[in-house]
Amino acid sequence: MQSWIDHFPELSGLEPELRATLDRQSRVVEVPRGTVIFGPGQAPDAHLMVLEGVVRVHQVAENGREIVLYRVHSHESCVLTTACLLAYEEYSAEGIAESDVSAVAVPRTCFEEMIGRSEVFRRFVFAAYSKRLTDLFVTIEEVAFRRVDLRLAQKLLERQGEDGDILLTHQQLATELGTAREVVSRQLQEFQRRGWVAVARGRVHVADAAALEAFSRSA
């Protein structure tokens, strides 16, 4: 019978005894879309690894402004959970199921045993941690130093569907970029004036992807 471990190629070299321990002690959980999986002030009791679906991790500042830190996709682990487990800290951000999610929860005791005994598991955990930390530094750099209009153009290209539609509100786009809704609205109006997008309630349609692409790379 196939185990959830087979969904993670990086764990293929697990020692048989430790593989059996990990398989026996962990559990697969199903989380409906929109569920708050964790939030500030909570302490994790398990390491989270996504099998199917997407978890959005975002942070809310004291002034109410939000920013998306990262997303955990299929066959990835949540590095904020990893950090909190290792440091015995509480969460400082919120994780929400952006779709229906199937995930594996590895209890703290099992996680600590695997970290201590298995080089394969340890390498898997810290490789994911290192990659996500690098991604977060890129996000910080973009928010701090890159123009919002350039980042918005890039985000529209990333989030458009096959038909060119982005089913996000101005507020949701602002959250993605870590800026104010008014800034996004103003910039979308400018993009629409140039003929690059068409803006409707709760939706943005990319009308000229090539122009947006060229603009996003212009500085």
CSV table of C-alpha atoms in Angstrom, one decimal:
chain,number,residue,atom,x,y,z
A,1,MET,CA,0.0,0.0,0.0
A,2,GLN,CA,1.4,3.4,-1.0
A,3,SER,CA,2.3,5.7,1.9
A,4,TRP,CA,2.0,9.5,2.0
A,5,ILE,CA,5.8,9.4,2.3
A,6,ASP,CA,6.0,8.4,-1.4
A,7,HIS,CA,4.6,11.8,-2.3
A,8,PHE,CA,7.9,13.3,-1.1
A,9,PRO,CA,10.8,12.0,-3.2
A,10,GLU,CA,13.3,13.6,-0.9
A,11,LEU,CA,12.3,11.1,1.8
A,12,SER,CA,12.8,8.0,-0.4
A,13,GLY,CA,16.1,7.2,1.3
A,14,LEU,CA,14.6,6.9,4.8
A,15,GLU,CA,15.8,4.0,6.8
A,16,PRO,CA,13.1,1.3,6.9
A,17,GLU,CA,12.7,1.5,10.7
A,18,LEU,CA,12.4,5.2,10.8
A,19,ARG,CA,10.1,5.2,7.7
A,20,ALA,CA,7.8,2.9,9.6
A,21,THR,CA,7.9,5.1,12.7
A,22,LEU,CA,7.1,8.2,10.7
A,23,ASP,CA,4.3,6.5,8.8
A,24,ARG,CA,2.8,5.1,12.0
A,25,GLN,CA,2.9,8.2,14.2
A,26,SER,CA,1.8,10.8,11.6
A,27,ARG,CA,-1.7,11.4,10.4
A,28,VAL,CA,-3.4,12.7,7.2
A,29,VAL,CA,-5.8,15.5,7.8
A,30,GLU,CA,-8.4,17.0,5.4
A,31,VAL,CA,-9.0,20.8,5.8
A,32,PRO,CA,-11.8,22.6,3.9
A,33,ARG,CA,-11.1,25.8,1.9
A,34,GLY,CA,-11.2,28.9,4.1
A,35,THR,CA,-10.1,27.2,7.3
A,36,VAL,CA,-7.7,29.0,9.6
A,37,ILE,CA,-5.1,26.4,10.2
A,38,PHE,CA,-3.0,28.4,12.6
A,39,GLY,CA,-2.7,31.9,13.9
A,40,PRO,CA,-0.6,34.3,16.0
A,41,GLY,CA,-0.3,33.3,19.6
A,42,GLN,CA,-0.8,29.6,18.9
A,43,ALA,CA,2.0,27.0,19.4
A,44,PRO,CA,2.3,24.2,16.8
A,45,ASP,CA,2.0,20.7,18.0
A,46,ALA,CA,2.9,19.1,14.6
A,47,HIS,CA,5.0,19.6,11.5
A,48,LEU,CA,2.8,20.3,8.5
A,49,MET,CA,3.4,18.8,5.0
A,50,VAL,CA,0.9,19.5,2.2
A,51,LEU,CA,-0.2,16.6,0.0
A,52,GLU,CA,-2.8,18.4,-2.1
A,53,GLY,CA,-4.0,22.0,-2.1
A,54,VAL,CA,-2.6,25.4,-1.1
A,55,VAL,CA,-2.0,27.0,2.2
A,56,ARG,CA,-1.6,30.8,2.3
A,57,VAL,CA,0.6,32.2,5.1
A,58,HIS,CA,0.2,36.0,5.7
A,59,GLN,CA,0.9,38.5,8.4
A,60,VAL,CA,-1.2,41.4,9.7
A,61,ALA,CA,0.5,44.5,10.9
A,62,GLU,CA,-0.7,46.6,13.8
A,63,ASN,CA,-2.2,49.1,11.4
A,64,GLY,CA,-4.3,46.3,9.8
A,65,ARG,CA,-2.3,46.0,6.6
A,66,GLU,CA,-1.7,42.5,5.4
A,67,ILE,CA,1.0,40.9,3.4
A,68,VAL,CA,1.3,37.4,1.9
A,69,LEU,CA,4.6,35.9,3.1
A,70,TYR,CA,4.4,32.7,1.0
A,71,ARG,CA,2.2,29.8,-0.1
A,72,VAL,CA,2.7,26.1,0.8
A,73,HIS,CA,1.8,24.0,-2.3
A,74,SER,CA,1.5,20.3,-2.8
A,75,HIS,CA,4.5,18.3,-1.7
A,76,GLU,CA,5.9,21.2,0.4
A,77,SER,CA,6.2,21.8,4.1
A,78,CYS,CA,5.3,24.9,6.2
A,79,VAL,CA,8.6,26.4,7.2
A,80,LEU,CA,7.0,28.8,9.7
A,81,THR,CA,5.7,25.7,11.5
A,82,THR,CA,9.2,24.2,11.3
A,83,ALA,CA,10.8,27.4,12.8
A,84,CYS,CA,8.2,27.5,15.7
A,85,LEU,CA,8.7,23.8,16.5
A,86,LEU,CA,12.5,24.1,16.5
A,87,ALA,CA,12.5,27.3,18.7
A,88,TYR,CA,9.5,26.4,20.8
A,89,GLU,CA,7.8,29.6,19.8
A,90,GLU,CA,4.3,30.6,19.0
A,91,TYR,CA,3.1,31.5,15.5
A,92,SER,CA,3.5,35.1,14.4
A,93,ALA,CA,1.5,34.8,11.2
A,94,GLU,CA,-1.7,33.2,10.0
A,95,GLY,CA,-2.1,30.1,7.8
A,96,ILE,CA,-5.4,29.7,5.8
A,97,ALA,CA,-6.4,26.9,3.5
A,98,GLU,CA,-6.7,28.7,0.1
A,99,SER,CA,-8.3,25.5,-1.3
A,100,ASP,CA,-9.4,22.2,0.1
A,101,VAL,CA,-6.2,20.8,1.6
A,102,SER,CA,-5.0,17.4,2.3
A,103,ALA,CA,-1.9,17.5,4.6
A,104,VAL,CA,0.2,15.3,6.9
A,105,ALA,CA,0.7,16.3,10.5
A,106,VAL,CA,3.8,14.8,12.1
A,107,PRO,CA,3.5,15.2,15.9
A,108,ARG,CA,6.2,17.1,17.7
A,109,THR,CA,7.6,14.1,19.5
A,110,CYS,CA,8.0,12.2,16.2
A,111,PHE,CA,9.3,15.3,14.4
A,112,GLU,CA,12.0,15.7,17.0
A,113,GLU,CA,12.9,12.0,16.9
A,114,MET,CA,13.2,12.1,13.1
A,115,ILE,CA,15.4,15.3,13.2
A,116,GLY,CA,17.7,13.6,15.7
A,117,ARG,CA,18.0,10.2,14.1
A,118,SER,CA,17.5,10.5,10.4
A,119,GLU,CA,19.9,12.4,8.2
A,120,VAL,CA,17.5,12.0,5.3
A,121,PHE,CA,14.6,13.7,7.2
A,122,ARG,CA,16.9,16.3,8.6
A,123,ARG,CA,18.2,17.2,5.2
A,124,PHE,CA,14.6,17.4,3.8
A,125,VAL,CA,13.5,19.7,6.6
A,126,PHE,CA,16.4,22.1,6.4
A,127,ALA,CA,16.6,22.2,2.6
A,128,ALA,CA,13.0,23.4,2.6
A,129,TYR,CA,13.7,25.8,5.4
A,130,SER,CA,16.7,27.3,3.6
A,131,LYS,CA,14.8,27.7,0.3
A,132,ARG,CA,11.8,29.4,1.9
A,133,LEU,CA,14.1,31.7,3.9
A,134,THR,CA,15.7,32.8,0.7
A,135,ASP,CA,12.3,33.5,-0.9
A,136,LEU,CA,11.3,35.6,2.1
A,137,PHE,CA,14.4,37.8,1.8
A,138,VAL,CA,13.4,38.3,-1.9
A,139,THR,CA,9.9,39.3,-0.7
A,140,ILE,CA,11.3,41.8,1.8
A,141,GLU,CA,13.6,43.3,-0.7
A,142,GLU,CA,10.8,43.7,-3.2
A,143,VAL,CA,8.5,45.3,-0.7
A,144,ALA,CA,11.2,47.6,0.6
A,145,PHE,CA,12.9,48.7,-2.6
A,146,ARG,CA,10.9,47.7,-5.8
A,147,ARG,CA,8.3,50.0,-7.2
A,148,VAL,CA,4.7,48.9,-6.5
A,149,ASP,CA,3.6,49.4,-10.2
A,150,LEU,CA,6.3,47.0,-11.4
A,151,ARG,CA,5.4,44.4,-8.7
A,152,LEU,CA,1.7,44.7,-9.5
A,153,ALA,CA,2.4,44.1,-13.2
A,154,GLN,CA,4.4,41.0,-12.3
A,155,LYS,CA,1.7,39.8,-9.9
A,156,LEU,CA,-1.1,40.1,-12.5
A,157,LEU,CA,0.9,38.0,-14.9
A,158,GLU,CA,1.5,35.4,-12.2
A,159,ARG,CA,-2.1,35.1,-11.1
A,160,GLN,CA,-3.9,35.3,-14.5
A,161,GLY,CA,-5.8,32.3,-15.7
A,162,GLU,CA,-5.8,30.8,-19.1
A,163,ASP,CA,-8.5,33.3,-20.2
A,164,GLY,CA,-6.4,36.2,-18.8
A,165,ASP,CA,-8.7,36.8,-15.8
A,166,ILE,CA,-7.6,37.4,-12.3
A,167,LEU,CA,-10.4,36.8,-9.8
A,168,LEU,CA,-9.1,39.0,-7.0
A,169,THR,CA,-10.4,42.2,-5.5
A,170,HIS,CA,-8.2,45.3,-5.2
A,171,GLN,CA,-7.8,44.6,-1.5
A,172,GLN,CA,-6.7,41.0,-2.2
A,173,LEU,CA,-4.1,42.3,-4.7
A,174,ALA,CA,-2.9,44.8,-2.1
A,175,THR,CA,-2.5,42.0,0.4
A,176,GLU,CA,-0.4,40.1,-2.1
A,177,LEU,CA,1.9,43.1,-2.5
A,178,GLY,CA,1.9,44.4,1.1
A,179,THR,CA,0.5,47.8,0.1
A,180,ALA,CA,-2.7,49.8,0.5
A,181,ARG,CA,-5.8,49.1,-1.6
A,182,GLU,CA,-5.9,52.7,-2.8
A,183,VAL,CA,-2.4,52.3,-4.3
A,184,VAL,CA,-3.5,49.2,-6.2
A,185,SER,CA,-6.7,50.8,-7.4
A,186,ARG,CA,-4.9,53.9,-8.7
A,187,GLN,CA,-2.3,51.8,-10.5
A,188,LEU,CA,-4.9,49.5,-12.1
A,189,GLN,CA,-6.7,52.6,-13.4
A,190,GLU,CA,-3.4,53.6,-15.0
A,191,PHE,CA,-2.9,50.2,-16.5
A,192,GLN,CA,-6.4,50.3,-17.9
A,193,ARG,CA,-5.8,53.7,-19.4
A,194,ARG,CA,-2.9,52.2,-21.2
A,195,GLY,CA,-5.0,49.3,-22.5
A,196,TRP,CA,-3.1,46.7,-20.6
A,197,VAL,CA,-6.0,45.5,-18.4
A,198,ALA,CA,-9.7,45.8,-18.1
A,199,VAL,CA,-11.0,46.3,-14.5
A,200,ALA,CA,-14.3,45.0,-13.3
A,201,ARG,CA,-15.8,44.4,-9.8
A,202,GLY,CA,-13.8,41.5,-8.2
A,203,ARG,CA,-11.9,40.8,-11.4
A,204,VAL,CA,-9.0,42.1,-13.5
A,205,HIS,CA,-8.6,41.0,-17.1
A,206,VAL,CA,-5.2,41.0,-18.7
A,207,ALA,CA,-5.7,42.5,-22.2
A,208,ASP,CA,-2.0,42.9,-23.2
A,209,ALA,CA,0.3,40.5,-21.4
A,210,ALA,CA,3.3,41.4,-23.5
A,211,ALA,CA,3.0,45.0,-22.5
A,212,LEU,CA,2.7,44.1,-18.8
A,213,GLU,CA,5.7,41.7,-19.2
A,214,ALA,CA,7.9,44.4,-20.8
A,215,PHE,CA,6.8,47.0,-18.1
A,216,SER,CA,7.5,44.6,-15.2
A,217,ARG,CA,11.1,44.1,-16.5
A,218,SER,CA,11.7,47.8,-17.2
A,219,ALA,CA,13.5,48.6,-13.9
